[in-house]
CSV table of N, CA and C in Angstrom, one decimal:
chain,number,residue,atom,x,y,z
E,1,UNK,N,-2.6,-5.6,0.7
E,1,UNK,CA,-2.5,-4.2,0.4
E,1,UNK,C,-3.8,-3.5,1.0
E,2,UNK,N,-4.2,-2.3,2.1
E,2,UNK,CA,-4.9,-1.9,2.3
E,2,UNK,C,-4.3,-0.1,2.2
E,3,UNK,N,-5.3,0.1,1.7
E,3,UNK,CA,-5.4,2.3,1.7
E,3,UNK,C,-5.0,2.5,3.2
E,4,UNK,N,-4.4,3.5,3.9
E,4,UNK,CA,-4.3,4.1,5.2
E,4,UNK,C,-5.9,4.4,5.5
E,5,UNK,N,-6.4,4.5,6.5
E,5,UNK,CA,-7.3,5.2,6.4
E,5,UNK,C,-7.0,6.1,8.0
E,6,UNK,N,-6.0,6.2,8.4
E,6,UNK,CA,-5.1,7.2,9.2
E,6,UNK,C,-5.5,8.7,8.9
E,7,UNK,N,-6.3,9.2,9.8
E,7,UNK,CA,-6.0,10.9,9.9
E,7,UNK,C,-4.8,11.1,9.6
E,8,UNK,N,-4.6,12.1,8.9
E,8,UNK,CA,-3.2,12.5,8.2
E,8,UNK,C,-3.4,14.1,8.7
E,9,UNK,N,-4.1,14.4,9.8
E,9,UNK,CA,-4.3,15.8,10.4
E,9,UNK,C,-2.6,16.3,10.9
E,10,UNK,N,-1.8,17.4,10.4
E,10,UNK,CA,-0.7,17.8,11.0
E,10,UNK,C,0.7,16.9,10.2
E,11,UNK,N,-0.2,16.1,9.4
E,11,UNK,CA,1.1,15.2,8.5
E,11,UNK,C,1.3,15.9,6.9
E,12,UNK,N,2.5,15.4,6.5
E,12,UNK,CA,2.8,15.5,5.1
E,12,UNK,C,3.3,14.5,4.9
E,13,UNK,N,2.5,14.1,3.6
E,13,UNK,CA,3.4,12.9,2.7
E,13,UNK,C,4.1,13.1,1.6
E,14,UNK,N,4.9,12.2,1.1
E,14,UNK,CA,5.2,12.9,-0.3
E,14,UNK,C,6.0,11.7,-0.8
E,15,UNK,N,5.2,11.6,-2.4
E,15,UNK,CA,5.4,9.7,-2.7
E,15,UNK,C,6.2,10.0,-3.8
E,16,UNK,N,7.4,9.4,-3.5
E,16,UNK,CA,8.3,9.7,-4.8
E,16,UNK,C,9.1,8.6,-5.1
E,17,UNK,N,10.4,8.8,-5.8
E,17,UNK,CA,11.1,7.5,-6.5
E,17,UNK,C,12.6,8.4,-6.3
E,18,UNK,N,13.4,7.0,-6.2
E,18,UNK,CA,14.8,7.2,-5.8
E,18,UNK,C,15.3,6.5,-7.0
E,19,UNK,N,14.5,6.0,-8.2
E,19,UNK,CA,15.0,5.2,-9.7
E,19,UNK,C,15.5,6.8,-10.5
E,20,UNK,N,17.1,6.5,-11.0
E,20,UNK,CA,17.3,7.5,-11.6
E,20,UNK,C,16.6,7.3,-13.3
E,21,UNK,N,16.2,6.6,-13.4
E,21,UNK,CA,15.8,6.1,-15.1
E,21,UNK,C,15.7,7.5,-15.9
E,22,UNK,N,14.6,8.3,-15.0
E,22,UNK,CA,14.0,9.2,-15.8
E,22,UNK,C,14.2,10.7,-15.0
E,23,UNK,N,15.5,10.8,-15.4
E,23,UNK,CA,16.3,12.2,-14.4
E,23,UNK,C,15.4,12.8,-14.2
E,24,UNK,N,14.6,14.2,-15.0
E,24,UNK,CA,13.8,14.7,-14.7
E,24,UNK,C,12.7,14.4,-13.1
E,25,UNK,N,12.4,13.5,-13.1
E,25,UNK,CA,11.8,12.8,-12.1
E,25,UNK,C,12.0,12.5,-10.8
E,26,UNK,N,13.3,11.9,-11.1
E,26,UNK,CA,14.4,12.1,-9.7
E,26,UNK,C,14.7,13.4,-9.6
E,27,UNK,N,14.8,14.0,-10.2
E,27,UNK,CA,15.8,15.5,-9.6
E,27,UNK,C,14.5,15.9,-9.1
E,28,UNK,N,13.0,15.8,-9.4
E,28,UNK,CA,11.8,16.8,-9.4
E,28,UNK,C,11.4,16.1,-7.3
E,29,UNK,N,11.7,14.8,-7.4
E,29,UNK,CA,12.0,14.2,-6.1
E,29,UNK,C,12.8,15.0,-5.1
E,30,UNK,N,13.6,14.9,-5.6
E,30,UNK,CA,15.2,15.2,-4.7
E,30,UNK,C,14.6,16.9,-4.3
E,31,UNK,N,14.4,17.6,-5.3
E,31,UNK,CA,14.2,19.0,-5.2
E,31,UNK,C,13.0,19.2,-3.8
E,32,UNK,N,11.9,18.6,-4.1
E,32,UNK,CA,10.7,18.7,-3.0
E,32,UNK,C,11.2,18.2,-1.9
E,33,UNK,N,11.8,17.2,-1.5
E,33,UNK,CA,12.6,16.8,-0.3
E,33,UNK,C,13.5,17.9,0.4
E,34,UNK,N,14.5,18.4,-0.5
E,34,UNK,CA,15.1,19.5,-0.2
E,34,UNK,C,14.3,20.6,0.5
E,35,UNK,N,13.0,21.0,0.0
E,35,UNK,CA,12.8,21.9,0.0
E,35,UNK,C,11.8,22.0,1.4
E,36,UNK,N,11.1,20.6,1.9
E,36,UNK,CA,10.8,20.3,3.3
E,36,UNK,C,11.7,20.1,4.5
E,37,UNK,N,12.7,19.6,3.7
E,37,UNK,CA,13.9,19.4,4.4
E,37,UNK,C,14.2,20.7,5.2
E,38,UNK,N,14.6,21.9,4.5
E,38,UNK,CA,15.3,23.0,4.6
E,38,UNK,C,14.2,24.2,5.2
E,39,UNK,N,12.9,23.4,5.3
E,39,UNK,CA,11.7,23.6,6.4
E,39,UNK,C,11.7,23.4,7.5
E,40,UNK,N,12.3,22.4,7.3
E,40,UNK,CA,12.6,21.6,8.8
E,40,UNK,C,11.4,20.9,9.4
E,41,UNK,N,10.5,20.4,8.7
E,41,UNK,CA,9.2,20.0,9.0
E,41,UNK,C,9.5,18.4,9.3
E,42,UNK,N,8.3,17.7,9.8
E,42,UNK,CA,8.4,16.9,9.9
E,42,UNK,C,7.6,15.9,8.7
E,43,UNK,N,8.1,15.1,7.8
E,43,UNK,CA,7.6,14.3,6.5
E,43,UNK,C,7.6,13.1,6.7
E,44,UNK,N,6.5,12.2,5.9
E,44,UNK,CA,6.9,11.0,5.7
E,44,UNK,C,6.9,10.4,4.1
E,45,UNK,N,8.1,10.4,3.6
E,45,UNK,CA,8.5,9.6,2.3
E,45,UNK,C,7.9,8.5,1.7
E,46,UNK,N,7.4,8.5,1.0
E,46,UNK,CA,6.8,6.9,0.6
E,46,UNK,C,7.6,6.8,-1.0
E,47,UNK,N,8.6,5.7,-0.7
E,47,UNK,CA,9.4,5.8,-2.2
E,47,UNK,C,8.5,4.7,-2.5
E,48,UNK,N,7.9,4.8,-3.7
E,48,UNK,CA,7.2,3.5,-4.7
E,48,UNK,C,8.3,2.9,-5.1
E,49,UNK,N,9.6,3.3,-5.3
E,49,UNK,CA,10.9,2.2,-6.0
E,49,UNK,C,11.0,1.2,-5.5
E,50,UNK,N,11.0,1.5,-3.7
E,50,UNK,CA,11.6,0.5,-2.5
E,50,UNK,C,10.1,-0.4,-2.1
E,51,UNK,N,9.0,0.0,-2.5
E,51,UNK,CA,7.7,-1.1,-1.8
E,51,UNK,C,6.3,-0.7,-3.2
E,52,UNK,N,6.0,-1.6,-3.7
E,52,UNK,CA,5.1,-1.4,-4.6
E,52,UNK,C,4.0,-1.0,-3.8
E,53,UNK,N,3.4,-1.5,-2.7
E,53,UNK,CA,2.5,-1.3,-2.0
E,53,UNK,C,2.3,0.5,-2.1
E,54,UNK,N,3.1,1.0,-1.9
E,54,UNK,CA,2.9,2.5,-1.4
E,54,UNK,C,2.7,3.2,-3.3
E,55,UNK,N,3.0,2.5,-4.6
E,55,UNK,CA,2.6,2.5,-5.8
E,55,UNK,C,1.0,2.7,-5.4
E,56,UNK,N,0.5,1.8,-5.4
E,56,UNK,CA,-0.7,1.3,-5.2
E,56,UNK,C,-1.7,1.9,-4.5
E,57,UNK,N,-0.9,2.3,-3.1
E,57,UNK,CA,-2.0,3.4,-2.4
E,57,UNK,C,-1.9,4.6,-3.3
E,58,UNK,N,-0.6,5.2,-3.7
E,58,UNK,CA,-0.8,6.5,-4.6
E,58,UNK,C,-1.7,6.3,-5.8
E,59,UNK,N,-2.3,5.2,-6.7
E,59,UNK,CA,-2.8,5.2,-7.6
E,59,UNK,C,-4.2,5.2,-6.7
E,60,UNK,N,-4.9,4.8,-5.7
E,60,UNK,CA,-5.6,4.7,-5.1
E,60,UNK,C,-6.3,6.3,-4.7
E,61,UNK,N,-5.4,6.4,-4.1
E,61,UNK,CA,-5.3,7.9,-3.4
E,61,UNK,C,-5.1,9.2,-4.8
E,62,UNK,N,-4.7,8.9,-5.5
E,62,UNK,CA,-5.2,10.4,-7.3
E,62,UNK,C,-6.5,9.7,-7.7
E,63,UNK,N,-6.9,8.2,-7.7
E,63,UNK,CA,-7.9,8.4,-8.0
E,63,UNK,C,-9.4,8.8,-7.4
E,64,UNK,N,-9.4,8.8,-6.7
E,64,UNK,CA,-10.2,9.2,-5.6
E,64,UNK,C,-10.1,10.8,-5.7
E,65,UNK,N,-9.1,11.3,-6.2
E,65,UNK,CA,-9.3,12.8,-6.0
E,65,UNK,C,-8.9,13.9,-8.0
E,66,UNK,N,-9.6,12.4,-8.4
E,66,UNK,CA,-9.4,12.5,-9.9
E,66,UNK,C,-8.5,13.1,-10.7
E,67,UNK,N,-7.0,12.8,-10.3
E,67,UNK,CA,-6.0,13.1,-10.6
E,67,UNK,C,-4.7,12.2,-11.2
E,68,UNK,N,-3.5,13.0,-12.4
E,68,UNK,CA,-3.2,11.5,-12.7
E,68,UNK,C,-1.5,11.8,-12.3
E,69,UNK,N,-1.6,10.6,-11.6
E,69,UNK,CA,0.0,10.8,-10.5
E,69,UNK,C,1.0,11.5,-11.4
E,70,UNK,N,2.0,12.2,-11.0
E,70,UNK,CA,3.5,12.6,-11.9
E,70,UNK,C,4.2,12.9,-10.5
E,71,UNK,N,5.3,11.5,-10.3
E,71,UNK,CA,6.1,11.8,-9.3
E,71,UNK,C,6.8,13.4,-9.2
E,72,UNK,N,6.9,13.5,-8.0
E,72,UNK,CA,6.4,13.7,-6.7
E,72,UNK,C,5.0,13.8,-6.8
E,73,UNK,N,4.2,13.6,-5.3
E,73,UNK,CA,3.2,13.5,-5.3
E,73,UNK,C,3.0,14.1,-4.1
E,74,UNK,N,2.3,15.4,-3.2
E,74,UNK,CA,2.3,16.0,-2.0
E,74,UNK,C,0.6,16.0,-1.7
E,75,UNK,N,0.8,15.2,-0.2
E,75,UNK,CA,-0.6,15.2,0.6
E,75,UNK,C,0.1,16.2,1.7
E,76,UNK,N,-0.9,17.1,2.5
E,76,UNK,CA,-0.8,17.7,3.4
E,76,UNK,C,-2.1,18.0,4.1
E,77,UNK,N,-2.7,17.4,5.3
E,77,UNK,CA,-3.9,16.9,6.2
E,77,UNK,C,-4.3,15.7,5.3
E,78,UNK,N,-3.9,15.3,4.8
E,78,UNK,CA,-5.0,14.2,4.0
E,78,UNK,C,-5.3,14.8,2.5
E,79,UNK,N,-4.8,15.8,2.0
E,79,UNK,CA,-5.5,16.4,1.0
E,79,UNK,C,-4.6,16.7,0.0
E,80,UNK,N,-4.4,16.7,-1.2
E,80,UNK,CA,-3.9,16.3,-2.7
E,80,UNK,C,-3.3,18.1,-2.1
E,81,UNK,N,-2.2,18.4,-2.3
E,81,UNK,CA,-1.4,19.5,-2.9
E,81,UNK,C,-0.7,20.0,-4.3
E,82,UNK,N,-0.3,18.9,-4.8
E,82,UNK,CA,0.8,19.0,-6.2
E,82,UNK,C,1.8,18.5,-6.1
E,83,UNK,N,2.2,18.6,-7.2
E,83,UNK,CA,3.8,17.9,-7.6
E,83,UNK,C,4.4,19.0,-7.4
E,84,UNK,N,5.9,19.0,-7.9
E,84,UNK,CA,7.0,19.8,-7.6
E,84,UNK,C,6.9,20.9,-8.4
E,85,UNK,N,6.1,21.3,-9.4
E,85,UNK,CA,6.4,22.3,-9.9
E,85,UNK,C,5.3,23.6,-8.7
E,86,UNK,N,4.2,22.6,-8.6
E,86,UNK,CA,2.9,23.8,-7.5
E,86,UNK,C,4.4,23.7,-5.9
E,87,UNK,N,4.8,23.0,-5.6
E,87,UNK,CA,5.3,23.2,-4.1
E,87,UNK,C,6.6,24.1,-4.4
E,88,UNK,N,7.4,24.3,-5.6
E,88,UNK,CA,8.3,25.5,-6.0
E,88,UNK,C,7.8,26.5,-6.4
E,89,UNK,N,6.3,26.5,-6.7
E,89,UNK,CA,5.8,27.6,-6.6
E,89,UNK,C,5.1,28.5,-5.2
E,90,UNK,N,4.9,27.4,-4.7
E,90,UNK,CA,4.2,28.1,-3.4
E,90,UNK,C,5.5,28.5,-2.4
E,91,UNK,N,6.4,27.6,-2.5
E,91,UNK,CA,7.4,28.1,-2.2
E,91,UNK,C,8.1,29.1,-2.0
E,92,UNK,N,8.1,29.7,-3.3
E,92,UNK,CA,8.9,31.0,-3.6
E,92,UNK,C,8.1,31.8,-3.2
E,93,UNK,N,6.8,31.9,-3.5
E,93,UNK,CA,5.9,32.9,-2.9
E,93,UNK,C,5.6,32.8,-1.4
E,94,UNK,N,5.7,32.1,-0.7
E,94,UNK,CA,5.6,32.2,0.9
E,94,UNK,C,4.5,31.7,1.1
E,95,UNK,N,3.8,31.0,0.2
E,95,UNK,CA,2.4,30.3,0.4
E,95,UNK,C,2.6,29.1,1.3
E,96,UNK,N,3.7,28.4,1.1
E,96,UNK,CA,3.9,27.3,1.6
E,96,UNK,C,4.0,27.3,3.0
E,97,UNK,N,5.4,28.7,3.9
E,97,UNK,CA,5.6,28.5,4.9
E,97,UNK,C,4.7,28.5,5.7
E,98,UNK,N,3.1,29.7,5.2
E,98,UNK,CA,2.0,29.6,5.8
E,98,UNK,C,1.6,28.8,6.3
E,99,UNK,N,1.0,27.6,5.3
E,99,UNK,CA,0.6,26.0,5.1
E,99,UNK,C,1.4,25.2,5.8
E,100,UNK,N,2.9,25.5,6.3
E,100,UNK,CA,3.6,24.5,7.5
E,100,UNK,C,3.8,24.8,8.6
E,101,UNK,N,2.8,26.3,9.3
E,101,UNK,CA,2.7,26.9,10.1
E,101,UNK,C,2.5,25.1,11.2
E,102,UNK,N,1.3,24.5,11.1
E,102,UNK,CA,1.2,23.7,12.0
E,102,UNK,C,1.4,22.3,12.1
E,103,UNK,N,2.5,22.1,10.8
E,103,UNK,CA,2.7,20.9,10.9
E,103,UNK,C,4.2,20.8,12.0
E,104,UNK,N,4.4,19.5,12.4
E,104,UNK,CA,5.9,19.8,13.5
E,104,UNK,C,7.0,19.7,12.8
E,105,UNK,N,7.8,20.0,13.9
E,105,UNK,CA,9.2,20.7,13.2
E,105,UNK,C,10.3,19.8,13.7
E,106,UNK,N,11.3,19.8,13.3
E,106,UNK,CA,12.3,19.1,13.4
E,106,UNK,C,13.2,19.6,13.3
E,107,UNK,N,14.3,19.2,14.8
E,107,UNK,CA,15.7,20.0,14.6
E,107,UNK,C,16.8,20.0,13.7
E,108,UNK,N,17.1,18.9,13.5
E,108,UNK,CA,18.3,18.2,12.8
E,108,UNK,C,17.8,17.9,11.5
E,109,UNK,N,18.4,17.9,10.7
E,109,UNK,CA,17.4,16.6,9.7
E,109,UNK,C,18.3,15.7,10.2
E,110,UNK,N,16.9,14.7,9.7
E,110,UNK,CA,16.6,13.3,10.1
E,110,UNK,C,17.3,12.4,9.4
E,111,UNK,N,18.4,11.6,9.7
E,111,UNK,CA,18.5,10.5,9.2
E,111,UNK,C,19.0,9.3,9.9
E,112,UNK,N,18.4,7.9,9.7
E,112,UNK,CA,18.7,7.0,10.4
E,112,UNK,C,19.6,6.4,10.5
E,113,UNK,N,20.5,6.0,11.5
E,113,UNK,CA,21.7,5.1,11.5
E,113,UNK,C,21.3,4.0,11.0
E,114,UNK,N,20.6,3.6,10.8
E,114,UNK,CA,20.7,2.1,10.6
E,114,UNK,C,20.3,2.0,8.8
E,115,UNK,N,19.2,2.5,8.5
E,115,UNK,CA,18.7,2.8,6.8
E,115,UNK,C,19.5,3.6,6.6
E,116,UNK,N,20.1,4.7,6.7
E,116,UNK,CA,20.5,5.7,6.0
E,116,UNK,C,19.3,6.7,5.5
E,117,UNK,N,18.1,6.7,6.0
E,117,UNK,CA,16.7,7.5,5.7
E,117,UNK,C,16.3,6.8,4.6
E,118,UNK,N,16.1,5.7,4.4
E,118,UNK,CA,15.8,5.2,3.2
E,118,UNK,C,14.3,4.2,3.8
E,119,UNK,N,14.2,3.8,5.5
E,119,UNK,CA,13.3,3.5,5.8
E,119,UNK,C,12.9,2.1,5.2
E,120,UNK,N,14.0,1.5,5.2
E,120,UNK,CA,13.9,0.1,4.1
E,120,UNK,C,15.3,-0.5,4.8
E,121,UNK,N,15.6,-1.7,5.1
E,121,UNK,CA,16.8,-2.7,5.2
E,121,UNK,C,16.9,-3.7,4.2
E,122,UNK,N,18.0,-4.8,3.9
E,122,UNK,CA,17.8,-5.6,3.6
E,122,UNK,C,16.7,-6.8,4.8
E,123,UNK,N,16.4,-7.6,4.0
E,123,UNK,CA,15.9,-8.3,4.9
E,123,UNK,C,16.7,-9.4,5.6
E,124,UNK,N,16.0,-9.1,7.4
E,124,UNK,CA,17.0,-10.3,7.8
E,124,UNK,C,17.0,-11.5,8.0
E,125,UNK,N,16.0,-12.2,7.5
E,125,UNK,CA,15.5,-13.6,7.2
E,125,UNK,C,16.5,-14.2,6.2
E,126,UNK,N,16.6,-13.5,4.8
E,126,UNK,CA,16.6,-13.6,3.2
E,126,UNK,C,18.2,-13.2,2.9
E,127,UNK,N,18.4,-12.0,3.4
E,127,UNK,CA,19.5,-11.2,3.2
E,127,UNK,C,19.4,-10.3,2.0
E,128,UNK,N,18.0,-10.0,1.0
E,128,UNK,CA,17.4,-9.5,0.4
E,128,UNK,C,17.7,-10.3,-0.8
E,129,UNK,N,17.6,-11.4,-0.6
E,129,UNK,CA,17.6,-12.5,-1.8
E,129,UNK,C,16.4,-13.1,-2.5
E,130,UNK,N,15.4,-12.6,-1.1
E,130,UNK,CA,14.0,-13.2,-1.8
E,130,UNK,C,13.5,-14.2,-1.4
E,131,UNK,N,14.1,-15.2,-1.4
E,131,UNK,CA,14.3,-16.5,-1.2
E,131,UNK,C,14.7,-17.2,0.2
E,132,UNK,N,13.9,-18.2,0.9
E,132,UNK,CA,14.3,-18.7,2.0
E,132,UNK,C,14.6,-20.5,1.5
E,133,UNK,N,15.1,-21.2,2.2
E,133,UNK,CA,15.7,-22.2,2.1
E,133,UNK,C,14.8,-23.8,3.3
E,134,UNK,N,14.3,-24.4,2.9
E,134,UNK,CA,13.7,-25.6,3.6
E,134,UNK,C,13.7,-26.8,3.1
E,135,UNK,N,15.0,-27.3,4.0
E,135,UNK,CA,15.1,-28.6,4.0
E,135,UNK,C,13.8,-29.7,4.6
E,136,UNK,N,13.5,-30.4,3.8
E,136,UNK,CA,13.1,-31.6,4.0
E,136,UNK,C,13.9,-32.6,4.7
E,137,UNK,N,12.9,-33.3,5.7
E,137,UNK,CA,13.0,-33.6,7.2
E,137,UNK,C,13.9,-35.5,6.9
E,138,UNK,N,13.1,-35.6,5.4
E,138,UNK,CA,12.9,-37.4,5.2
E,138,UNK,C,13.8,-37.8,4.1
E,139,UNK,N,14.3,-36.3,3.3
E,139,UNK,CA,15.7,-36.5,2.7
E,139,UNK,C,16.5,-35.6,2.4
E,140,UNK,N,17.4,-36.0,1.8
E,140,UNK,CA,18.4,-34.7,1.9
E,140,UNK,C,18.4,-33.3,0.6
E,141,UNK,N,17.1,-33.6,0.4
E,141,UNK,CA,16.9,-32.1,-0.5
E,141,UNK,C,16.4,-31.0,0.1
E,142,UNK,N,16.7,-29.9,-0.9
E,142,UNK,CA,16.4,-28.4,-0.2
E,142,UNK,C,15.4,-27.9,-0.9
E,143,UNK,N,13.9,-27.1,-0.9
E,143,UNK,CA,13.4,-26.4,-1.7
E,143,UNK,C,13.5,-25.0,-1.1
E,144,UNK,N,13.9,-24.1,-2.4
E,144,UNK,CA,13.7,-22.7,-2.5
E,144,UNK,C,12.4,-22.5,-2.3
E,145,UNK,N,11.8,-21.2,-1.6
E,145,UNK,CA,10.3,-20.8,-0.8
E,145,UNK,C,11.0,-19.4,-1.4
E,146,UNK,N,9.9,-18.4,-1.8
E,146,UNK,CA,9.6,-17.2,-1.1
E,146,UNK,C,9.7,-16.9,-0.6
E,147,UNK,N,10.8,-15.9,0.2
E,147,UNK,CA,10.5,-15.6,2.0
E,147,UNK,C,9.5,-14.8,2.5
E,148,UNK,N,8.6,-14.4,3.1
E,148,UNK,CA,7.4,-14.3,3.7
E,148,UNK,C,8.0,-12.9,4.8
E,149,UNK,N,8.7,-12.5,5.1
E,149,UNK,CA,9.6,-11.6,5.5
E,149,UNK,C,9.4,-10.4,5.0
E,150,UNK,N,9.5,-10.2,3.7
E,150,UNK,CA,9.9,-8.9,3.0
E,150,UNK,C,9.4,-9.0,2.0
E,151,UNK,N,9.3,-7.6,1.6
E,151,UNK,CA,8.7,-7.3,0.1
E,151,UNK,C,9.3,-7.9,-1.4
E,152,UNK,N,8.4,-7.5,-1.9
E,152,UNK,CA,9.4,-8.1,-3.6
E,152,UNK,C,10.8,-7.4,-4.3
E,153,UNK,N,11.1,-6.7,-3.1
E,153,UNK,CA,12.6,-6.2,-3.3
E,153,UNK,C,13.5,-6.4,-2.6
E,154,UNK,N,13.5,-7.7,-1.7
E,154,UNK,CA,14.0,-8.5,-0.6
E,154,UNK,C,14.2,-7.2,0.8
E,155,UNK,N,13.2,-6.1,1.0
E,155,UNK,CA,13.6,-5.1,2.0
E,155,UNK,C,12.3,-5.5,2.9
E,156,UNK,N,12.8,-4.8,4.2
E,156,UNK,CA,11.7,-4.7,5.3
E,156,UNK,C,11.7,-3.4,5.9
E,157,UNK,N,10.7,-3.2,6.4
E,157,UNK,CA,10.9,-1.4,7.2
E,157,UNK,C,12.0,-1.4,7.8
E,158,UNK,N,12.8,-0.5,8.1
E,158,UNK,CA,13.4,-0.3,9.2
E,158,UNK,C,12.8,-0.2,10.8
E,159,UNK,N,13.5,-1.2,11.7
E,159,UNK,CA,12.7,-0.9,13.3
E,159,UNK,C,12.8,0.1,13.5
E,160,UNK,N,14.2,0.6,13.3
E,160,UNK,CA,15.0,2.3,13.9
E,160,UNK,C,13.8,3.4,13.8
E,161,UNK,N,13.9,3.6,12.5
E,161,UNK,CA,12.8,5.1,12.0
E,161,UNK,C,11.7,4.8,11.6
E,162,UNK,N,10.9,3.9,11.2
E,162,UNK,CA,9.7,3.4,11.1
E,162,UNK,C,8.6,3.5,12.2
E,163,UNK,N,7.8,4.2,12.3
E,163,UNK,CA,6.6,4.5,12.8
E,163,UNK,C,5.5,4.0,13.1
């Protein structure tokens, strides 16, 4: 696990969850997506559901700017914005469009053929089992391995939309 330490000049991030557990949460997700969406800007999603790693940089990344995460979570140049209630606020008031004056735009929204914009596959090693298979050479047993492939949710980036 390493922090980005990527200029995020002209980017938006925005770290959220696709776990319905705690509706509130998901819908506060879904809403901020919508609402870049229907911007037509260009984002990059980091679901903590689908890769713990991107957990980790966000705990990383509030702490450093003394803050304490509540999914959604919005960077824009590198720099802490709010959760969904500040980005429906700025929203409605036209603060926002201001602020995406120079980030890029996108025609269509975006979704991938191959993920479905989820930016995650099963893995193709594993088949998102987790687990890889090695036979021993000198008899006829098999040991179960960890596969080395994919994350702890048997997924890999997507080639397609992945950056």
């Amino acid at each position: 696990f390493q922090v980005s330490t990527v200029p995020e000049f002209g980017r938006i991030v925005i770290y959220t969850t696709s776990l319905r557990v705690v509706r509130t949460t998901f819908e506060r997700c879904e809403l901020v997506r919508k609402i870049f969406q229907n911007h037509r800007v260009k984002f990059e999603e980091k679901n903590i559901a689908l890769n713990s790693d991107y957990g980790k940089e966000l705990d990383e990344r509030c702490r450093s700017v003394c803050i304490v995460p509540s999914l959604p979570v919005v960077f824009i140049d590198g720099h802490y914005l709010g959760g969904a209630e500040k980005i429906l606020l700025m929203n409605e008031s036209g603060e926002l469009q201001d602020l995406l004056t120079k980030i890029e735009r996108v025609q269509l929204p975006q979704e991938c053929p191959s993920c479905g914009g989820f930016g995650f596959l099963p893995c193709s090693a594993c088949h998102g089992s987790k687990m890889s298979v090695l036979r021993n050479c000198f008899t006829d047993s098999f040991k179960a391995l960890k596969c080395t492939a994919c994350n702890e949710n048997g997924l890999q980036r997507c080639r397609s939309c992945a950056g």
